[in-house]
Coordinates of C-alpha atoms and ligand atoms in Angstrom, one line a residue:
X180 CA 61.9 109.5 80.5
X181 CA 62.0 105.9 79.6
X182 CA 59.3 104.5 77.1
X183 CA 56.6 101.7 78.3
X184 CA 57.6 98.7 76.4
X185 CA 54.8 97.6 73.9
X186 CA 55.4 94.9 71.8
X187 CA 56.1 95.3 68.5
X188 CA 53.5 94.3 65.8
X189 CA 57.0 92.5 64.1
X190 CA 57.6 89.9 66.5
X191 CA 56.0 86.3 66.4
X192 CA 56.8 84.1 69.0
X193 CA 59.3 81.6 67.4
X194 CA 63.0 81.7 67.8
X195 CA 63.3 81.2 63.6
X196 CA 61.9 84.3 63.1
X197 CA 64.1 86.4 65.7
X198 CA 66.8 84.8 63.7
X199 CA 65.3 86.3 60.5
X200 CA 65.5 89.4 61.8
X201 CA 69.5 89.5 62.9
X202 CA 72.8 89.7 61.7
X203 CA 73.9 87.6 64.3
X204 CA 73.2 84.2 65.4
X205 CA 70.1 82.3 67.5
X206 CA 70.8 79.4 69.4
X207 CA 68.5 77.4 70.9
X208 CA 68.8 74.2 72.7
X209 CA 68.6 71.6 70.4
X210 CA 71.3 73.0 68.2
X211 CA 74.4 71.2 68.4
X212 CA 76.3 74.7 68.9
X213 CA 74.2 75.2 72.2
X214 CA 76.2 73.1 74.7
X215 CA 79.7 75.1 73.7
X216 CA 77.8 78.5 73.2
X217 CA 76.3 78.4 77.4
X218 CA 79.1 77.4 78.6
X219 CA 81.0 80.6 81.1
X220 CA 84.8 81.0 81.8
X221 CA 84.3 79.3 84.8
X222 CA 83.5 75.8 84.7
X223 CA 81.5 75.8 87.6
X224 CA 78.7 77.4 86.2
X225 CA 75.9 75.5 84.2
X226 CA 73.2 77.1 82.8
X227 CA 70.5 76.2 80.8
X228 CA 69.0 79.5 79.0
X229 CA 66.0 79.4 76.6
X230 CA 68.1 80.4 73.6
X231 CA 71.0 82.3 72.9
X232 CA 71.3 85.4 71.1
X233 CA 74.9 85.7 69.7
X234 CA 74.2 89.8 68.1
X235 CA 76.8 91.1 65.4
X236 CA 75.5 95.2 66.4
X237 CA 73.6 97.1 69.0
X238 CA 70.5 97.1 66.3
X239 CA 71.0 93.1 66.8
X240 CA 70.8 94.0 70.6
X241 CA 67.8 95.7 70.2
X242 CA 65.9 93.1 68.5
X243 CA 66.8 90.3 71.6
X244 CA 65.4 92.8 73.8
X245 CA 62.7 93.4 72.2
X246 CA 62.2 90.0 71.7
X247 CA 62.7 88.3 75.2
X248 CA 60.3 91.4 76.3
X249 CA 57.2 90.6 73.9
X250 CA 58.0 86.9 74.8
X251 CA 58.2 87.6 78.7
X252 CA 61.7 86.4 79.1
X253 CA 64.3 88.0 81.4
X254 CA 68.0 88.8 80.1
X255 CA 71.0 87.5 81.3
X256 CA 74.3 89.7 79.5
X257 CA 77.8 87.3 79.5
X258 CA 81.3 88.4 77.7
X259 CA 83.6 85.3 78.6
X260 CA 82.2 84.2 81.9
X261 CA 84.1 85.5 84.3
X262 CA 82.2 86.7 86.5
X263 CA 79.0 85.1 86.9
X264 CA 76.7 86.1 89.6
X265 CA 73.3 83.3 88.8
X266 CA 73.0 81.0 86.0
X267 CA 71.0 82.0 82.8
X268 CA 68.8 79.2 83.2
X269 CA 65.1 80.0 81.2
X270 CA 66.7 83.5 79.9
X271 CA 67.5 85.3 76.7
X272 CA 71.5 84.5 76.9
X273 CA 73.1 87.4 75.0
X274 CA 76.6 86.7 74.5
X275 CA 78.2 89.3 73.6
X276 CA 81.6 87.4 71.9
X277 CA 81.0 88.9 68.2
X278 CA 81.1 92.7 69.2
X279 CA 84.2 93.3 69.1
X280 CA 85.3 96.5 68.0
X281 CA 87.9 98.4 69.1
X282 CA 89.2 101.6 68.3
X283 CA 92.2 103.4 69.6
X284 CA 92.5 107.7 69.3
X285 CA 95.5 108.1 70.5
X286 CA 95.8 112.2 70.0
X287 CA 92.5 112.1 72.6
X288 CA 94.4 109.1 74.6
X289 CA 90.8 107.1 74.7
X290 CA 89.6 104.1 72.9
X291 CA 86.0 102.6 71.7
X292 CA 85.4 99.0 73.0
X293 CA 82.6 96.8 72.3
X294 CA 81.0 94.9 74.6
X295 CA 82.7 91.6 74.2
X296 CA 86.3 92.7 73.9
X297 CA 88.7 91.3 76.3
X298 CA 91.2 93.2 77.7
X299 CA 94.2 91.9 76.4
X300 CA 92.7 93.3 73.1
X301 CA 92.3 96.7 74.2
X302 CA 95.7 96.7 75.3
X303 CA 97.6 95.6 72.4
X304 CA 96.0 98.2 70.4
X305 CA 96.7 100.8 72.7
X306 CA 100.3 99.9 73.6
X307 CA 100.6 99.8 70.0
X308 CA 100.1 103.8 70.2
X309 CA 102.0 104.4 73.5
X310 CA 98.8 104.0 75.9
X311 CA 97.4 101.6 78.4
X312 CA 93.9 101.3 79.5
X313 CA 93.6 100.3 83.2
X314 CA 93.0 96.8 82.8
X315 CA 93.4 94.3 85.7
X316 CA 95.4 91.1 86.5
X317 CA 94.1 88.9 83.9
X318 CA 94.1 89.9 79.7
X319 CA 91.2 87.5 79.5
X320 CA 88.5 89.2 81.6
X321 CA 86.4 91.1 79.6
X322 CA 86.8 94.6 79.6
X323 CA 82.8 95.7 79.6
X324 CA 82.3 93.4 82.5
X325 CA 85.3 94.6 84.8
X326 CA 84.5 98.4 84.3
X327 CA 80.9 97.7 85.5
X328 CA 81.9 96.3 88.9
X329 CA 84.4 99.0 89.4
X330 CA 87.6 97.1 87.9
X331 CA 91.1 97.4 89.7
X332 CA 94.3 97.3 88.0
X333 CA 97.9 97.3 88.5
X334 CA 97.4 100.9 87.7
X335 CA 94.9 101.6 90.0
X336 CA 96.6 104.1 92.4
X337 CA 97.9 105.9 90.4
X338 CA 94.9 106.3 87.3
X339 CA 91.9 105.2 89.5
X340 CA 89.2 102.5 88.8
X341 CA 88.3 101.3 85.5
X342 CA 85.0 102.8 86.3
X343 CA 86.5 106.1 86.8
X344 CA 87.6 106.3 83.6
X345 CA 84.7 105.7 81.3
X346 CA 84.1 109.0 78.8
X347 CA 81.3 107.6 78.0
X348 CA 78.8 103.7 77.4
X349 CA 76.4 103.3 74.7
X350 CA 73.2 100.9 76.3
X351 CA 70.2 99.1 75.3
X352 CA 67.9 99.2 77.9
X353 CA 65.0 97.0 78.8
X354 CA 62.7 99.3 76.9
X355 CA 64.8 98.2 73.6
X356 CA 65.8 101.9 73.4
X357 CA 70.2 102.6 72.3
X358 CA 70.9 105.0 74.8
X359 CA 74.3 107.1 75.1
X360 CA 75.3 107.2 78.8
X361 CA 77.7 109.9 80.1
X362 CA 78.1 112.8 82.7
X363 CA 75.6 114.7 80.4
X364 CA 73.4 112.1 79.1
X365 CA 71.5 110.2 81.2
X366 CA 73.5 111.0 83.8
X367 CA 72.0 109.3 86.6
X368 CA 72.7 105.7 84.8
X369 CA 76.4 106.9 84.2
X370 CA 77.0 107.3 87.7
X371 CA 74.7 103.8 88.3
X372 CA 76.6 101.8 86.1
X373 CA 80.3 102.9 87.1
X374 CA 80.3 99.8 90.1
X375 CA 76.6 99.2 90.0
X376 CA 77.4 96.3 87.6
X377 CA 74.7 95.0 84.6
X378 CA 71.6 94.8 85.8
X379 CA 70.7 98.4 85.1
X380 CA 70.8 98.1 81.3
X381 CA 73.1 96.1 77.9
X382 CA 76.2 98.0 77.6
X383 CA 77.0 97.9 73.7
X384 CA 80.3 99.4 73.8
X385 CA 82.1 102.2 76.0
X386 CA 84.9 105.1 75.9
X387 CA 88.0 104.8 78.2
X388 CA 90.5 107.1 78.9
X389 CA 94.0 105.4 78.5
X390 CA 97.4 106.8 79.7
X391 CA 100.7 107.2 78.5
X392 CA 102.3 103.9 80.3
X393 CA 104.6 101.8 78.1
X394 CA 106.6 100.1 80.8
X395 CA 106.3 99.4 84.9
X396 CA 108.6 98.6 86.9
X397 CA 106.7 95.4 87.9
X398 CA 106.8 91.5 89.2
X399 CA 106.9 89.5 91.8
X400 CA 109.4 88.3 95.0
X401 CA 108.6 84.9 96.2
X402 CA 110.1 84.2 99.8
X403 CA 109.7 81.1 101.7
X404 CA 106.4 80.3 102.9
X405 CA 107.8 79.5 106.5
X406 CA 108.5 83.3 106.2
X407 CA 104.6 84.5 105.5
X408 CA 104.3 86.5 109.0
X409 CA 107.5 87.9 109.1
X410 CA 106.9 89.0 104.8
X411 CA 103.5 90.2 105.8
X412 CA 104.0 92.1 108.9
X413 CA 106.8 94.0 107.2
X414 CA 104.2 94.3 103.8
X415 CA 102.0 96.0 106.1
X416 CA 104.5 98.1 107.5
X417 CA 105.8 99.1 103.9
X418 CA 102.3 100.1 102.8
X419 CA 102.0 103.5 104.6
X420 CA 104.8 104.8 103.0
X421 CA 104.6 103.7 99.3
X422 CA 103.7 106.8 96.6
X423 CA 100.3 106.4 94.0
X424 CA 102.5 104.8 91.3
X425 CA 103.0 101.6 93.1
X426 CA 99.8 99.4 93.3
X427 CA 100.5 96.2 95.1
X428 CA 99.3 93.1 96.8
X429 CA 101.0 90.3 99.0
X430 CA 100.2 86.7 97.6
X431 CA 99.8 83.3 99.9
X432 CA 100.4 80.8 96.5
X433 CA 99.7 77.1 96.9
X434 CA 101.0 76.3 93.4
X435 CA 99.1 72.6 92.4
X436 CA 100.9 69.6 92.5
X437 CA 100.4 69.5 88.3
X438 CA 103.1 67.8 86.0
X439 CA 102.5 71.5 84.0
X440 CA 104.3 73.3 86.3
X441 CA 107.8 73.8 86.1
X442 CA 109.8 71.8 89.3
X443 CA 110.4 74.4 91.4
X444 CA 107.0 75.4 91.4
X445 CA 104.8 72.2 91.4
X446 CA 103.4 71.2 94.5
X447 CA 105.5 74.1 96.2
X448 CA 103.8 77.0 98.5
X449 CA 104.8 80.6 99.0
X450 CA 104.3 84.1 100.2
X451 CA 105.0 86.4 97.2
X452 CA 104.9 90.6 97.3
X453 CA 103.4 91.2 93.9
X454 CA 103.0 94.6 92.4
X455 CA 103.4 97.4 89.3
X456 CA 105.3 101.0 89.7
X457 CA 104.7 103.4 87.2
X458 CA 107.2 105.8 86.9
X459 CA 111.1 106.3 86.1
X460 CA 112.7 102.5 86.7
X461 CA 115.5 103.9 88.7
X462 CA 112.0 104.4 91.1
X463 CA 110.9 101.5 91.1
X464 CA 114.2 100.1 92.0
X465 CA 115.0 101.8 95.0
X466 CA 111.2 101.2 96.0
X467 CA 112.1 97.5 95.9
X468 CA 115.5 98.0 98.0
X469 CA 113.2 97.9 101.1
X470 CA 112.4 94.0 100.5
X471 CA 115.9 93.5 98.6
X472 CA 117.8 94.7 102.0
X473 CA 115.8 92.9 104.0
X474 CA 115.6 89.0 103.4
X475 CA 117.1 87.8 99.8
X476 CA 113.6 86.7 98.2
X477 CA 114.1 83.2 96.6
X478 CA 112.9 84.3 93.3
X479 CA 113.3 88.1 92.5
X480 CA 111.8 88.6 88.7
X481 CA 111.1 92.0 89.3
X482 CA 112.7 94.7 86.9
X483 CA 111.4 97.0 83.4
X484 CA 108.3 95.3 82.2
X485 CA 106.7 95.9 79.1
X486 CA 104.0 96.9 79.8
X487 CA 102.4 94.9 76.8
X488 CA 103.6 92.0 79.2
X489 CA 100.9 93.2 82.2
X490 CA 99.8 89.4 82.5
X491 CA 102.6 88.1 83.3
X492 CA 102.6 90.0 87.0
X493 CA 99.8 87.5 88.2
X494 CA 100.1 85.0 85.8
X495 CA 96.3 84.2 86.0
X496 CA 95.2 81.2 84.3
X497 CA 93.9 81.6 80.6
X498 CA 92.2 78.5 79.9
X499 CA 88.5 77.9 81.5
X500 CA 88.6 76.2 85.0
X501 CA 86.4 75.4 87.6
X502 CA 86.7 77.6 90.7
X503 CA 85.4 79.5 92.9
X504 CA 86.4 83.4 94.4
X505 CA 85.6 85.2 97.8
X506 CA 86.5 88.5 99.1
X507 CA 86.0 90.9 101.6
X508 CA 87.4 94.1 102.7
X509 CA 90.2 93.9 105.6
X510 CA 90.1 96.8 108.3
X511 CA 93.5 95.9 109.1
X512 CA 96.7 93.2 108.5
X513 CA 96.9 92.7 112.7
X514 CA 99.3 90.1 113.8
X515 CA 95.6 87.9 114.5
X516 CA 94.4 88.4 111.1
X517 CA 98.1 87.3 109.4
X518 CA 98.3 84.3 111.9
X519 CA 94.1 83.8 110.5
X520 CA 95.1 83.9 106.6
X521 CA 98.5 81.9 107.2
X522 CA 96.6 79.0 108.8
X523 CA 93.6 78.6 106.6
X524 CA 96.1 78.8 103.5
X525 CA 98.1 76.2 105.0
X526 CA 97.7 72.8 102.6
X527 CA 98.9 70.8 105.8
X528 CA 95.8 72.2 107.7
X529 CA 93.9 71.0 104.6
X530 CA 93.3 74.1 103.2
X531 CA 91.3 73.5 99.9
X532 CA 92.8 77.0 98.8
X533 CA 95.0 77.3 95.5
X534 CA 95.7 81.4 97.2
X535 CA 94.9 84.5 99.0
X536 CA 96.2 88.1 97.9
X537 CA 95.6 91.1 99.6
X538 CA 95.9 93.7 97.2
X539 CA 96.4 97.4 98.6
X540 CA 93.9 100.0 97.3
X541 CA 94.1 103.4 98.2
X542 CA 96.0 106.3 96.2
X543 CA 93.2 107.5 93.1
X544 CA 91.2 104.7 93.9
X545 CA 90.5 106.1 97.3
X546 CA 89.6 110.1 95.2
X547 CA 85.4 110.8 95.5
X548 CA 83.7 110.1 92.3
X549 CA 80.2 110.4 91.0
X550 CA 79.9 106.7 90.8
X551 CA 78.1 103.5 92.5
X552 CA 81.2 102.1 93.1
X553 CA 81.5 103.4 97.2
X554 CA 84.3 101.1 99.3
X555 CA 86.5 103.9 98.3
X556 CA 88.0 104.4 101.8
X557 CA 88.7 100.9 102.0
X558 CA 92.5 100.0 101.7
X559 CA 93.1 96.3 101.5
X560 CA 90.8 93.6 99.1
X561 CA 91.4 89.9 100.6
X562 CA 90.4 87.6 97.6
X563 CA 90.7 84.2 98.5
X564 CA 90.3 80.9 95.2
X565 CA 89.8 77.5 95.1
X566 CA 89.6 75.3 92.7
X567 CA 86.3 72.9 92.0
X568 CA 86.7 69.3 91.1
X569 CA 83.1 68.3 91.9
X570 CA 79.5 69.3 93.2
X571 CA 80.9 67.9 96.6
X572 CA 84.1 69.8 96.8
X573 CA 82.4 72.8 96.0
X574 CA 80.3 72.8 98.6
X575 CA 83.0 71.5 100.9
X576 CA 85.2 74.8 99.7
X577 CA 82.0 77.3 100.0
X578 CA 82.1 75.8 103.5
X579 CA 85.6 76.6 104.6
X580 CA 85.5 79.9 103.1
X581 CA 82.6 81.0 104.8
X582 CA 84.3 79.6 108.3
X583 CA 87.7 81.4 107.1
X584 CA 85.6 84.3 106.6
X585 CA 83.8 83.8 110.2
X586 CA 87.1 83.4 111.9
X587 CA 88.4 86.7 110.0
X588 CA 85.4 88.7 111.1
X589 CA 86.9 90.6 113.6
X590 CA 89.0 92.2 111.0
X591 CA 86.8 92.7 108.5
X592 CA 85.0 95.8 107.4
X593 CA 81.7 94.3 106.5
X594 CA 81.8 95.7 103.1
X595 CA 82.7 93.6 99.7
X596 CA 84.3 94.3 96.0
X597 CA 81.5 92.7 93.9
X598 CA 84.3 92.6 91.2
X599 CA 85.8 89.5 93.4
X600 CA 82.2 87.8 94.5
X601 CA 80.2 85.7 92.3
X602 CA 77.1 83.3 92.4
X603 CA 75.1 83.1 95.5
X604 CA 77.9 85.0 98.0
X605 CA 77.4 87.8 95.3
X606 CA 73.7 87.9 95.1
X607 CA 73.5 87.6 98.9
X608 CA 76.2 90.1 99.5
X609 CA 75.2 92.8 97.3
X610 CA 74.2 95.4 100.4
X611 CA 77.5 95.4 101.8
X612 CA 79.1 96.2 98.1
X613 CA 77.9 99.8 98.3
X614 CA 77.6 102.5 101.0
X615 CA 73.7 102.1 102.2
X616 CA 72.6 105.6 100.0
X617 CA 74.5 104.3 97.1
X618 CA 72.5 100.8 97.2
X619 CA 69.1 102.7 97.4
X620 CA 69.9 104.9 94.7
X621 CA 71.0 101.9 92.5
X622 CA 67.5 100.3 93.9
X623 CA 65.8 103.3 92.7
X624 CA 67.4 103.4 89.1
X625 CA 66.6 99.7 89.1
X626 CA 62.6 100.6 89.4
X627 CA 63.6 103.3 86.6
X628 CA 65.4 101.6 84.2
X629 CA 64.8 97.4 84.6
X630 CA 61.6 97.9 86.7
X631 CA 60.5 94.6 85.9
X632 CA 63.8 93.0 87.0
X633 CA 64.1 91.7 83.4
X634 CA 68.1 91.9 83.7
X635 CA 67.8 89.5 86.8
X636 CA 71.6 87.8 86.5
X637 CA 74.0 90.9 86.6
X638 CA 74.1 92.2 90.0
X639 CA 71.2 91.4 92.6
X640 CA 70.0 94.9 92.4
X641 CA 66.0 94.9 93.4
X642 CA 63.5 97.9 91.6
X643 CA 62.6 100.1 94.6
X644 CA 59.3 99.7 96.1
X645 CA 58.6 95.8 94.8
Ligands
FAD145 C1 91.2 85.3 86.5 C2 90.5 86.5 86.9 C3 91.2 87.7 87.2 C4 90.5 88.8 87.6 N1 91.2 90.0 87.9 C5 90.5 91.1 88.3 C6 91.2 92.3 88.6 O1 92.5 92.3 88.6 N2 90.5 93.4 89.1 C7 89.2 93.3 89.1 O2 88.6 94.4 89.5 N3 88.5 92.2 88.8 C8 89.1 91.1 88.4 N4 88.4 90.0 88.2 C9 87.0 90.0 88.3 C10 86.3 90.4 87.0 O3 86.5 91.8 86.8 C11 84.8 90.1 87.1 O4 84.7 88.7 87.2 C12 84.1 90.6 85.9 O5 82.7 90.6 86.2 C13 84.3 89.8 84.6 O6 83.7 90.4 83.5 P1 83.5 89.5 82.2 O7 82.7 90.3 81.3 O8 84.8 88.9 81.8 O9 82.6 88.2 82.8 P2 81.1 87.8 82.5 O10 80.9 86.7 83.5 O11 80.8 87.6 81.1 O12 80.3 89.1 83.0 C14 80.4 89.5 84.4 C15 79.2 90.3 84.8 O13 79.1 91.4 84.0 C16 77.8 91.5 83.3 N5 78.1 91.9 81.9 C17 79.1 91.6 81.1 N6 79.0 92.2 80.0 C18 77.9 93.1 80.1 C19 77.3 94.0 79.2 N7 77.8 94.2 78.0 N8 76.2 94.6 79.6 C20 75.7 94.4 80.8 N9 76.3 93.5 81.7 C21 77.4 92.9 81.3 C22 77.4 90.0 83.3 O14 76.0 89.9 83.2 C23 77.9 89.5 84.6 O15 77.0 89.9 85.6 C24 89.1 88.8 87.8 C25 88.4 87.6 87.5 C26 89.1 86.5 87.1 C27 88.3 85.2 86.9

């Protein structure tokens, strides 16, 4: 049963004294640090929180929690910014950047992560021992984060979700109680927060399984963009008969007209089959004979990756941007729906769009688990990005988005990956992330665990019955 909060006799109200009482850092605005320390990933997010807690431990989580409570301020949880689904403006900002532990068993193939460890991290460690977690396209994501939306990798059909792989999380919640989370312990939150995202408690650090994958047979083919419908009608023709170990996507790239990329890539558009097989080489090889026999690709850097080299399949950009991400789930890759995509990719049509992927799902992803996470029948992720240059061209690009969407409809399954939504599409959206029981019993643990909505800027989950 969770505790009533009453507030500690220890607290006063002032930020000086919550500092006295950490190992970590306090921020608050007028400290020159403030302006670097709310800053997110994504440059398109300002926000203005009430201080900044910066913890070194759970026990330092503890004490924030305890403080924003007995001070009546809601919580807003950020690793590297990501992902963020509403501004921590008049919050506690716990950043969780300084825990970040990480420890690898390889004889139990698992490893300990802390909250604010990225997964690049994680899997350096773990290929140092022969393993690899189940990370996604992009080393800089945090690992916490991803798992709590679900998280899809280039391993993902053959090991599952990220989420399906959690042993076990350790959580404060609202209450300012540390809490061990698994099938056994407060089971009901396990299953909450494997998709449900953060809004049902401060994950401190979790358990992962991690498998014996050293190399993939992995990259990309870029073809021609005047080729998209042919190299996409034929994607979607391949997809029925691939095995588990190959988790794929097809790629509309509009690479920017920037002096940092290289020639033959700046300013230049294509349509690019993207993917990972894990599993002997000579596999993978004569998986990839289907595209090699059919049209020579331009560019062909598939072959043995490292699999310490996992970035380098999507090549996602490192360094903070401004952007902004959409997705939905496609029913189906009809000959309509490719000519839709094509078109609203097209930079000629005006397309503020830097690219769209549909990544194929499926395989273990597609397995039942006890978790939130419930678009498991759903095959194909369209995420669509653009970048952000100003107030005006982000509402101009929120714009064409939602009229891309509109026109893709039709083809649509209704449902979303939260993983891919952020800001208001994700608060808005959050129904159509989960099957309708799934949302009710996430509304239901909200009421038990957060039922003063004190975690308000993780996913838009409301407490039952308010
Ligand atoms: C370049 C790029 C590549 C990506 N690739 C993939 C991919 O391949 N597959 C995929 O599934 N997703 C992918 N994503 C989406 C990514 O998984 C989400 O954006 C994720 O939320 C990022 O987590 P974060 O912790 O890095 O970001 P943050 O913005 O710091 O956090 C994201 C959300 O998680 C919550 N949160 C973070 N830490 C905690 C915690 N300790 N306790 C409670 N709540 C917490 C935050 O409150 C916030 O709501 C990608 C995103 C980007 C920008």
């Amino acid at each position: 049963m969770l505790q009533t909060f009453t507030k500690p006799s220890f607290i006063g109200d002032s930020w000086s004294f919550l500092q006295s009482r950490l190992q970590g850092t306090v921020i608050v605005p007028d400290d020159q640090r403030y302006d670097q320390a709310r800053l997110a990933w994504n440059l398109a997010v300002n926000q203005q929180p009430a201080g900044i807690v910066v913890p070194k431990s759970a026990a330092d989580v503890i004490e924030a929690v305890r403080f924003a409570r007995s001070e009546g301020l809601s919580i807003a949880v950020q690793a590297t910014g990501h992902g963020n689904v509403r501004p921590a403006d008049g919050s506690l900002l716990i950043l969780t950047s300084d825990l970040q532990g990480v420890e690898i068993d390889a004889q139990a193939q698992t490893a300990w992560v802390e909250a604010g460890v990225k997964w690049g991290v994680v899997l350096a460690k773990a290929q140092a021992a022969g393993l690899a977690p189940l990370l996604g396209s992009s080393p800089d994501v945090g690992a916490v984060g991803y798992t709590l939306g679900g998280g899809m990798g280039w391993l993902g059909r053959k090991y599952g979700l990220s989420a399906d792989n959690v042993n076990y999380f350790e959580v404060v919640t609202t209450d300012g109680q540390l809490r061990r989370v698994s099938a056994t312990e407060n089971s009901d939150l396990f299953w909450g927060l494997r998709g449900g995202g953060g809004s049902l408690a401060i994950v401190t650090g979790m358990e992962i399984k991690l498998y014996p994958v050293t190399t993939v047979y992995g990259g990309n083919l870029f073809y021609s963009i005047e080729q998209a419908k042919a190299v996409i009608s034929h994607y979607r023709e391949w997809l029925p008969t691939v095995p588990d170990e190959l988790t794929s996507s097809v790629v509309i790239m509009n690479f920017p007209p920037i002096p940092e990329m290289p020639d033959f890539l700046r300013g230049q558009s294509f349509v690019m089959i993207r993917g990972a097989y894990t599993g002997p080489v000579e596999q993978g090889e004569a998986l990839l004979e289907y595209w090699r026999t059919w049209q020579k690709p331009v560019i062909d850097d598939f072959k043995a990756l490292p699999f310490t080299q996992a970035a380098a399949i999507s090549n996602d950009p490192v360094e903070p941007m401004a952007a902004m991400s959409s997705s939905a789930w496609l029913r189906e890759l009809s000959d309509e729906a490719i000519d839709i995509l094509i078109d609203h990719l097209k930079p000629a049509n005006g397309s503020p769009l830097a690219f769209a992927e549909v990544r194929h799902a499926g395989g273990a992803i597609a397995r039942p688990q006890a978790t939130a996470y419930s678009n498991r029948d759903a095959q194909l992720s369209l995420q669509v990005v653009g970048a952000i240059f100003s107030p005006e061209s982000h509402q101009a690009l929120k714009g064409y988005v939602a009229q891309f969407k509109q026109a893709l409809q039709p083809y649509l399954t209704g449902q979303v990956y939260m993983n891919f939504l952020e800001g208001t599409e994700s608060q808005e959206q959050i129904r159509n992330g989960y099957a309708p029981e799934a949302y009710e019993r996430l509304t239901q643990l909200k009421a038990k665990y957060d039922p003063d909505n004190v975690l308000a800027y993780g996913f838009n989950i409301q407490p039952a019955g308010k």
